[in-house]
Structures are given as C-alpha cells and as structure tokens.
Amino acid sequence: MDTQGVTADPQLQQFIEVESQKQRFQQLVHQMTDVCWEKCMDKPGPKLDSRTETCFVNCVERFIDTSQFILNRLEQTQRGRGSLSETMSD
C-alpha cells in the first residue's frame, strides 16, 4: 500500500511511466528542433541546400551525443552517491 492506503495498479503505473517517457521524448525533439533550426536555417526556401542539410544532420547528431553524455554522467553521479551513502551507513 502507498501512503494514502490505496494499492497502486501496476498497469496504471506502467501506463503513466510510458506516457511520461513519451512526453520527455517529445520535449527533447522540440528542444532539438528549436536549437538546430536557429543554428542552421538562414532563410527558409522551397528546399534545403546541401550546406543547410549537412548543418541539420550534424546539429542533430551533436544534440543526441550531448544528451546521451549528460544522461550517462547523471547516472554515474547517482551511482556514486548511492555508493557513498551505502559506505557511510555501514
């Protein structure tokens, strides 16, 4: 039971987690679109020139690399804190 005395439905919890992940992904895509659009799009036209297309590809790849690096770093930090708190409680 949780703190309110109601047992949480595992399917509902999973649904909420999946929807939260979808929302975070959509926010990330929106942020990436904003950043790369501002960086790469000089003047909108009927089609992308090769320089603009290359800029978008590189921008998206760097954005993904940076996001992954940050996530990995946060995981390492959390694991380090967990190990530290376990060590301190022993």
PDB file of C-alpha atoms in Angstrom:
ATOM      1  CA  MET A   1       0.000   0.000   0.000  1.00  0.00           C
ATOM      2  CA  ASP A   2       1.071   3.535  -0.621  1.00  0.00           C
ATOM      3  CA  THR A   3       0.911   6.408   1.870  1.00  0.00           C
ATOM      4  CA  GLN A   4      -2.787   7.012   1.129  1.00  0.00           C
ATOM      5  CA  GLY A   5      -3.788   3.417   1.878  1.00  0.00           C
ATOM      6  CA  VAL A   6      -4.615   2.604  -1.748  1.00  0.00           C
ATOM      7  CA  THR A   7      -2.812  -0.110  -3.661  1.00  0.00           C
ATOM      8  CA  ALA A   8      -1.484   1.291  -6.936  1.00  0.00           C
ATOM      9  CA  ASP A   9      -2.420  -0.637 -10.070  1.00  0.00           C
ATOM     10  CA  PRO A  10       0.811  -1.902 -11.716  1.00  0.00           C
ATOM     11  CA  GLN A  11      -0.701  -1.476 -15.201  1.00  0.00           C
ATOM     12  CA  LEU A  12      -1.649   2.094 -14.395  1.00  0.00           C
ATOM     13  CA  GLN A  13       1.838   2.798 -13.062  1.00  0.00           C
ATOM     14  CA  GLN A  14       3.368   1.349 -16.234  1.00  0.00           C
ATOM     15  CA  PHE A  15       0.996   3.379 -18.420  1.00  0.00           C
ATOM     16  CA  ILE A  16       1.900   6.581 -16.561  1.00  0.00           C
ATOM     17  CA  GLU A  17       5.623   5.830 -16.889  1.00  0.00           C
ATOM     18  CA  VAL A  18       5.309   5.163 -20.640  1.00  0.00           C
ATOM     19  CA  GLU A  19       3.319   8.369 -21.148  1.00  0.00           C
ATOM     20  CA  SER A  20       5.892  10.320 -19.122  1.00  0.00           C
ATOM     21  CA  GLN A  21       8.681   8.915 -21.291  1.00  0.00           C
ATOM     22  CA  LYS A  22       6.754   9.903 -24.428  1.00  0.00           C
ATOM     23  CA  GLN A  23       6.330  13.420 -23.074  1.00  0.00           C
ATOM     24  CA  ARG A  24      10.045  13.718 -22.237  1.00  0.00           C
ATOM     25  CA  PHE A  25      10.934  12.474 -25.721  1.00  0.00           C
ATOM     26  CA  GLN A  26       8.589  14.994 -27.357  1.00  0.00           C
ATOM     27  CA  GLN A  27      10.091  17.800 -25.275  1.00  0.00           C
ATOM     28  CA  LEU A  28      13.581  16.707 -26.321  1.00  0.00           C
ATOM     29  CA  VAL A  29      12.606  16.650 -30.004  1.00  0.00           C
ATOM     30  CA  HIS A  30      11.024  20.098 -29.677  1.00  0.00           C
ATOM     31  CA  GLN A  31      14.124  21.493 -27.986  1.00  0.00           C
ATOM     32  CA  MET A  32      16.408  19.904 -30.578  1.00  0.00           C
ATOM     33  CA  THR A  33      14.285  21.309 -33.405  1.00  0.00           C
ATOM     34  CA  ASP A  34      14.460  24.810 -31.921  1.00  0.00           C
ATOM     35  CA  VAL A  35      18.225  24.676 -31.396  1.00  0.00           C
ATOM     36  CA  CYS A  36      19.049  23.249 -34.814  1.00  0.00           C
ATOM     37  CA  TRP A  37      16.582  25.487 -36.661  1.00  0.00           C
ATOM     38  CA  GLU A  38      18.112  28.610 -35.127  1.00  0.00           C
ATOM     39  CA  LYS A  39      21.639  27.371 -35.830  1.00  0.00           C
ATOM     40  CA  CYS A  40      21.199  26.093 -39.382  1.00  0.00           C
ATOM     41  CA  MET A  41      18.290  27.810 -41.141  1.00  0.00           C
ATOM     42  CA  ASP A  42      19.403  31.105 -42.678  1.00  0.00           C
ATOM     43  CA  LYS A  43      16.371  31.717 -44.869  1.00  0.00           C
ATOM     44  CA  PRO A  44      13.526  29.259 -45.446  1.00  0.00           C
ATOM     45  CA  GLY A  45      13.067  28.228 -49.048  1.00  0.00           C
ATOM     46  CA  PRO A  46      11.293  25.573 -51.102  1.00  0.00           C
ATOM     47  CA  LYS A  47      14.035  23.025 -50.355  1.00  0.00           C
ATOM     48  CA  LEU A  48      17.203  22.657 -48.292  1.00  0.00           C
ATOM     49  CA  ASP A  49      20.578  23.285 -49.843  1.00  0.00           C
ATOM     50  CA  SER A  50      23.336  20.786 -49.100  1.00  0.00           C
ATOM     51  CA  ARG A  51      25.057  23.094 -46.588  1.00  0.00           C
ATOM     52  CA  THR A  52      21.854  23.544 -44.563  1.00  0.00           C
ATOM     53  CA  GLU A  53      21.069  19.832 -44.709  1.00  0.00           C
ATOM     54  CA  THR A  54      24.584  18.963 -43.514  1.00  0.00           C
ATOM     55  CA  CYS A  55      24.243  21.509 -40.715  1.00  0.00           C
ATOM     56  CA  PHE A  56      20.947  19.935 -39.574  1.00  0.00           C
ATOM     57  CA  VAL A  57      22.410  16.418 -39.642  1.00  0.00           C
ATOM     58  CA  ASN A  58      25.475  17.486 -37.651  1.00  0.00           C
ATOM     59  CA  CYS A  59      23.388  19.514 -35.206  1.00  0.00           C
ATOM     60  CA  VAL A  60      21.021  16.616 -34.506  1.00  0.00           C
ATOM     61  CA  GLU A  61      23.917  14.185 -34.075  1.00  0.00           C
ATOM     62  CA  ARG A  62      25.706  16.534 -31.642  1.00  0.00           C
ATOM     63  CA  PHE A  63      22.465  17.170 -29.759  1.00  0.00           C
ATOM     64  CA  ILE A  64      21.894  13.417 -29.357  1.00  0.00           C
ATOM     65  CA  ASP A  65      25.541  12.837 -28.357  1.00  0.00           C
ATOM     66  CA  THR A  66      25.388  15.627 -25.797  1.00  0.00           C
ATOM     67  CA  SER A  67      22.074  14.429 -24.361  1.00  0.00           C
ATOM     68  CA  GLN A  68      23.420  10.883 -24.053  1.00  0.00           C
ATOM     69  CA  PHE A  69      26.614  12.140 -22.406  1.00  0.00           C
ATOM     70  CA  ILE A  70      24.605  14.128 -19.853  1.00  0.00           C
ATOM     71  CA  LEU A  71      22.345  11.152 -19.078  1.00  0.00           C
ATOM     72  CA  ASN A  72      25.350   8.861 -18.625  1.00  0.00           C
ATOM     73  CA  ARG A  73      27.036  11.425 -16.389  1.00  0.00           C
ATOM     74  CA  LEU A  74      23.914  11.801 -14.238  1.00  0.00           C
ATOM     75  CA  GLU A  75      23.664   8.017 -13.881  1.00  0.00           C
ATOM     76  CA  GLN A  76      27.328   7.842 -12.808  1.00  0.00           C
ATOM     77  CA  THR A  77      26.769  10.639 -10.302  1.00  0.00           C
ATOM     78  CA  GLN A  78      23.694   8.928  -8.852  1.00  0.00           C
ATOM     79  CA  ARG A  79      25.522   5.604  -8.589  1.00  0.00           C
ATOM     80  CA  GLY A  80      28.438   7.374  -6.918  1.00  0.00           C
ATOM     81  CA  ARG A  81      26.134   8.984  -4.395  1.00  0.00           C
ATOM     82  CA  GLY A  82      24.446   5.636  -3.755  1.00  0.00           C
ATOM     83  CA  SER A  83      27.799   4.011  -3.106  1.00  0.00           C
ATOM     84  CA  LEU A  84      28.858   6.884  -0.873  1.00  0.00           C
ATOM     85  CA  SER A  85      25.670   6.769   1.190  1.00  0.00           C
ATOM     86  CA  GLU A  86      25.948   2.971   1.490  1.00  0.00           C
ATOM     87  CA  THR A  87      29.540   3.335   2.663  1.00  0.00           C
ATOM     88  CA  MET A  88      28.593   5.994   5.198  1.00  0.00           C
ATOM     89  CA  SER A  89      25.751   3.881   6.627  1.00  0.00           C
ATOM     90  CA  ASP A  90      27.969   0.793   7.122  1.00  0.00           C
TER      91      ASP A  90
END
